GROMACS .gro file of C-alpha atoms in nm:
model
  201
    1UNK     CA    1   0.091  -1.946   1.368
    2UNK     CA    2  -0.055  -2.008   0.971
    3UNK     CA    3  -0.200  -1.748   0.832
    4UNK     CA    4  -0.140  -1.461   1.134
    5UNK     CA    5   0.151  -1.284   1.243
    6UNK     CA    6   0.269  -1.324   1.653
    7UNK     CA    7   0.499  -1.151   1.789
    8UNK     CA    8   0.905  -1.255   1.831
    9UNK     CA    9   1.118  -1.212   2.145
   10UNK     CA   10   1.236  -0.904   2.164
   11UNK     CA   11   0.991  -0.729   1.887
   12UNK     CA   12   0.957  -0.801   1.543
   13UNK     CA   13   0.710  -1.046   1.374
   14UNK     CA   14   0.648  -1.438   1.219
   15UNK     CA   15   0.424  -1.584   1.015
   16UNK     CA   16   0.436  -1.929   0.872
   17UNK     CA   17   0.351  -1.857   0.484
   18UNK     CA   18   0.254  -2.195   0.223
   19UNK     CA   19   0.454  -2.161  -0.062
   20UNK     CA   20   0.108  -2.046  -0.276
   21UNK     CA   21   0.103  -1.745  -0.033
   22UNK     CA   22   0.406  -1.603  -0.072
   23UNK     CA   23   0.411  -1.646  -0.451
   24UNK     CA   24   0.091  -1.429  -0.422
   25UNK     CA   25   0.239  -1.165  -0.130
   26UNK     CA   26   0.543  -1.118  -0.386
   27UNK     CA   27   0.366  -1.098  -0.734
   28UNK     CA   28   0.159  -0.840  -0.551
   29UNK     CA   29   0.436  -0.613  -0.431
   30UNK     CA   30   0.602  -0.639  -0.816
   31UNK     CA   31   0.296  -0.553  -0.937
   32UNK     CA   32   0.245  -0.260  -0.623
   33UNK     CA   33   0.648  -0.138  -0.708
   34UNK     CA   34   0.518  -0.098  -1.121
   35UNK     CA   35   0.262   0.132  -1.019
   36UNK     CA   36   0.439   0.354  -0.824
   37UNK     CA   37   0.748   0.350  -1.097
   38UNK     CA   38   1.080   0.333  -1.075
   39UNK     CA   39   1.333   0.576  -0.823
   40UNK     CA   40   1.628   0.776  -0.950
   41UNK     CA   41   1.836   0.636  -1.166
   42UNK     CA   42   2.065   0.390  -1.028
   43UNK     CA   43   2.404   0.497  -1.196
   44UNK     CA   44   2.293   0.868  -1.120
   45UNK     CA   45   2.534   1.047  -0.892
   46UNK     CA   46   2.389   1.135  -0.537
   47UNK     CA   47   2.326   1.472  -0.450
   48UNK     CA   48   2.181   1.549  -0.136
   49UNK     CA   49   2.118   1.906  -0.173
   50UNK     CA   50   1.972   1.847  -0.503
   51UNK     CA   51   1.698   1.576  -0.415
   52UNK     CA   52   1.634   1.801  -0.109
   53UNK     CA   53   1.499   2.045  -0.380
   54UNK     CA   54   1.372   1.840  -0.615
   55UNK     CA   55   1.010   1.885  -0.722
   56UNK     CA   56   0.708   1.647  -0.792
   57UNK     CA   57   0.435   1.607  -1.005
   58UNK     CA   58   0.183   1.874  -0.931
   59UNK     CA   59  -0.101   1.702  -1.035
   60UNK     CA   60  -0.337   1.400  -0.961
   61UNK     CA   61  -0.231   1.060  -1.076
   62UNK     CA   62  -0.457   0.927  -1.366
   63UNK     CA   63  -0.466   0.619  -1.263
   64UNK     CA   64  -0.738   0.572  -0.937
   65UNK     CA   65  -0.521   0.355  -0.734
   66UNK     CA   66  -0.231   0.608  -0.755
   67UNK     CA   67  -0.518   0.888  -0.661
   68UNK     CA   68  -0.602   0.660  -0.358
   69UNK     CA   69  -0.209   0.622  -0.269
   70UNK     CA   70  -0.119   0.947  -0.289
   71UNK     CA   71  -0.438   1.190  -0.189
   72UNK     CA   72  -0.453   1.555  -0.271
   73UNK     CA   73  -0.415   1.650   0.066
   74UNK     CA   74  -0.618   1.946   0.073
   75UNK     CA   75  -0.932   1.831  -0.068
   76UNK     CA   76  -1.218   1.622   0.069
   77UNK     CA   77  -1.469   1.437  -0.167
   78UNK     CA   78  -1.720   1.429   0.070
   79UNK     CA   79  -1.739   1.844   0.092
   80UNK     CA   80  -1.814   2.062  -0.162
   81UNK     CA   81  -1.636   2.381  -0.172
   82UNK     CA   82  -1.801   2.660  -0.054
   83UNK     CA   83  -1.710   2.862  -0.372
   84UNK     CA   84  -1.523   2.844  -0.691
   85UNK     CA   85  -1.276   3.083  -0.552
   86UNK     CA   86  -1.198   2.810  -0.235
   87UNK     CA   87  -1.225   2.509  -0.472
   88UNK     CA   88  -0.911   2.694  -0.661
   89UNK     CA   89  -0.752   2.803  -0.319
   90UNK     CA   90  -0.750   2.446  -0.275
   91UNK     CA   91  -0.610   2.289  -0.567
   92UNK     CA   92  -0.318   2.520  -0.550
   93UNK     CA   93  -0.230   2.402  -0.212
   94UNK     CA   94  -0.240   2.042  -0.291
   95UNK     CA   95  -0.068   2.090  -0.590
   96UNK     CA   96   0.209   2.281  -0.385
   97UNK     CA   97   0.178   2.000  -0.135
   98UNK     CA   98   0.230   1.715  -0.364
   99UNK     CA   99   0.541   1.918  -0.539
  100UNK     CA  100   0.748   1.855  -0.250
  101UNK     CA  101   0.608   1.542  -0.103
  102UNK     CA  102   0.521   1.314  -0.333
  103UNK     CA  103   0.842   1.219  -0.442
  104UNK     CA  104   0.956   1.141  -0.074
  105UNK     CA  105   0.615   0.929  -0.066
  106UNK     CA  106   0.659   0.752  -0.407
  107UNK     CA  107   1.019   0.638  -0.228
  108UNK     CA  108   0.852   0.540   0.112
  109UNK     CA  109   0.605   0.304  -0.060
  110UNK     CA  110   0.857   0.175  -0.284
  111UNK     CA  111   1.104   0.065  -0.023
  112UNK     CA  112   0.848  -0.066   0.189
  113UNK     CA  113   0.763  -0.308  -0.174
  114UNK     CA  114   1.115  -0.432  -0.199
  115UNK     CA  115   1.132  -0.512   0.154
  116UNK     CA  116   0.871  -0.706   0.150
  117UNK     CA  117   1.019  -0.869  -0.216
  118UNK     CA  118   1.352  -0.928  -0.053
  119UNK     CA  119   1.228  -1.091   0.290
  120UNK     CA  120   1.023  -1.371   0.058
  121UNK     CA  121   1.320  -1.413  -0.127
  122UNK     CA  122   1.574  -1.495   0.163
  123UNK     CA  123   1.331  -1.755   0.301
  124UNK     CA  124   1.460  -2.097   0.301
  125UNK     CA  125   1.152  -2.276   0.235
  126UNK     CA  126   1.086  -2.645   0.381
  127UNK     CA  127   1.012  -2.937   0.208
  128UNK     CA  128   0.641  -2.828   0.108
  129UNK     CA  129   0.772  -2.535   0.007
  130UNK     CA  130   0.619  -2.279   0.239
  131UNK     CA  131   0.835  -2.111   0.533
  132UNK     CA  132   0.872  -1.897   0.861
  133UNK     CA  133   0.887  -1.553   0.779
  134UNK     CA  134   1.049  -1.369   1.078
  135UNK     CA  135   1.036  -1.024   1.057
  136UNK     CA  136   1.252  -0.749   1.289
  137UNK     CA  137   1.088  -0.493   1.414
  138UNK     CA  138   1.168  -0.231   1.096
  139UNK     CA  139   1.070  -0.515   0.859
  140UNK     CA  140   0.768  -0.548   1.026
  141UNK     CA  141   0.689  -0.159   0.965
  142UNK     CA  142   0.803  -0.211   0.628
  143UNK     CA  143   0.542  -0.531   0.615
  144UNK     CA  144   0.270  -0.302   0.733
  145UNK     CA  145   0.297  -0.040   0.560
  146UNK     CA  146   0.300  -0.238   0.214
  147UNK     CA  147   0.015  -0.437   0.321
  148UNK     CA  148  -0.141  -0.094   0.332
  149UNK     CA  149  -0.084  -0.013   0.033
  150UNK     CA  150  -0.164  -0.320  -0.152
  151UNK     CA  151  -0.502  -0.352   0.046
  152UNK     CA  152  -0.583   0.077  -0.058
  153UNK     CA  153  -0.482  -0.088  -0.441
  154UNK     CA  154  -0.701  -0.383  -0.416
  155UNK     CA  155  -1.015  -0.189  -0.260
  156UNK     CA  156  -0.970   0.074  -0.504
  157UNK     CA  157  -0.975  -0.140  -0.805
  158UNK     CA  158  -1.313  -0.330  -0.588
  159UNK     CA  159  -1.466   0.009  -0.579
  160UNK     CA  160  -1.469  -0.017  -0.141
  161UNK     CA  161  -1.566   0.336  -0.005
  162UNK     CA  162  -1.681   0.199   0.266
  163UNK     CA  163  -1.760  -0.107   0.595
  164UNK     CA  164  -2.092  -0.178   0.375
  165UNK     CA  165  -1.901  -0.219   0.079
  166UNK     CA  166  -1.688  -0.495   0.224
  167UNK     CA  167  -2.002  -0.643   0.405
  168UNK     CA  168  -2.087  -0.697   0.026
  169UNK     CA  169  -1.786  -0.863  -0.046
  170UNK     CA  170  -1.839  -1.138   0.207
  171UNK     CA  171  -2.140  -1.301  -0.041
  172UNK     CA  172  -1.986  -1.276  -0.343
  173UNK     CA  173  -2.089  -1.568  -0.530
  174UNK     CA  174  -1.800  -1.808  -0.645
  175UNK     CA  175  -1.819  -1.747  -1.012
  176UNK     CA  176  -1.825  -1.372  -0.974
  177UNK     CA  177  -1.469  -1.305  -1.122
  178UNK     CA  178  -1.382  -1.036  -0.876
  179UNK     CA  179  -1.351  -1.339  -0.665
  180UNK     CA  180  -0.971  -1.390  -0.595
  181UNK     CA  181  -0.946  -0.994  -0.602
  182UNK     CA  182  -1.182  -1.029  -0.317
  183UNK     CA  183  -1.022  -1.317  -0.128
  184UNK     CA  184  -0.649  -1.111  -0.170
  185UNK     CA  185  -0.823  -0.830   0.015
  186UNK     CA  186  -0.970  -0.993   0.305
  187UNK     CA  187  -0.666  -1.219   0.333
  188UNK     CA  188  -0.425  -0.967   0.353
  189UNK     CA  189  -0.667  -0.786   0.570
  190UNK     CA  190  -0.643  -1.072   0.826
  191UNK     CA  191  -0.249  -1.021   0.771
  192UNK     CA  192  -0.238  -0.669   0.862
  193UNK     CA  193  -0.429  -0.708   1.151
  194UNK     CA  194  -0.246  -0.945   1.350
  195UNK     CA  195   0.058  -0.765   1.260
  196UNK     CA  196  -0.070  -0.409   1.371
  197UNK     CA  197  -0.172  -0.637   1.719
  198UNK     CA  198   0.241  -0.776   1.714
  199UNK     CA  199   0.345  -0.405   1.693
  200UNK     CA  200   0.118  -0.278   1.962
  201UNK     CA  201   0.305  -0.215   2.297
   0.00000   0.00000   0.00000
């Protein structure tokens, strides 16, 4: 079981983690949580009705990982608009889009972070320090999900667009300091794969 999730009895997912591993799975997800910023305020009173209505940002993150983790959703890169008059059509929409999602997404991706945070921290490591992370079947979604995330991060800030680029990644020489980047991304690559295979019916 080191290194890939199997699947548990009854759903859910384990993975036997060296204590090196999950230092770097959690200082990832704190990292992945203080990009995507913090949620409503904690001592703010809850009001359904009012965060049904609240709106988002209705423009494009600066930052190029945020762009990557939350899309305009009706634009494609790889298609120039057929006019200046459908390139605006389209920039209202995803700005009207992202008004009322991206708030709800922001959240998503956020709680999938701290799930991931809090399972690491309730391990009970053994004497080497690494542990058995076992994972129900909603932390497992969780799991996935943030891998997701923290792999669209990582390849973002590696400049992947595409299978060729990580081909390229493969022969990397040693003292090329993208290095550990690189070795993050295809390890938690490995990680979300086995776990999509545990979640498969």
């Amino acid at each position: 079981m080191p290194g890939t999730f199997e699947p548990l009895p009854g759903g859910g997912a384990a993975v036997a983690l060296d204590e090196v591993e999950i230092s770097i799975i959690r200082s990832l997800a704190v990292q992945l949580l203080e990009l995507i910023g913090p949620g409503p305020a904690e001592d703010a009173p809850a009001d359904p009705l009012a965060e049904l209505f609240a709106e988002g940002p209705s423009e494009p993150p600066a930052d190029p990982v945020l762009r990557r983790l939350f899309p305009d959703a009706y634009s494609d890169p790889e298609r120039v608009p057929d006019s200046p008059g459908q390139a605006e059509e389209q920039q209202a929409h995803s700005a009207e889009f992202r008004r009322y999602t991206e708030n709800d997404l922001r959240a998503g991706k956020r709680d999938n972070a701290l799930a991931v945070i809090r399972s690491l921290d309730a391990l009970t490591p053994a004497g080497d320090g690494g542990a058995v992370l076992q994972l129900s079947p909603q932390e497992s979604r969780q799991w996935l999900g943030a891998l997701n995330d923290l792999r669209l991060a990582i390849g973002t800030r590696l400049e992947i667009t595409d299978e060729d680029d990580t081909d390229l990644l493969y022969r990397l020489p040693d003292e090329d300091p993208r290095k550990p980047m690189v070795m993050a991304y295809l390890w938690l690559g490995g990680l979300q794969e086995t776990l999509v295979t545990t979640l498969m019916p």
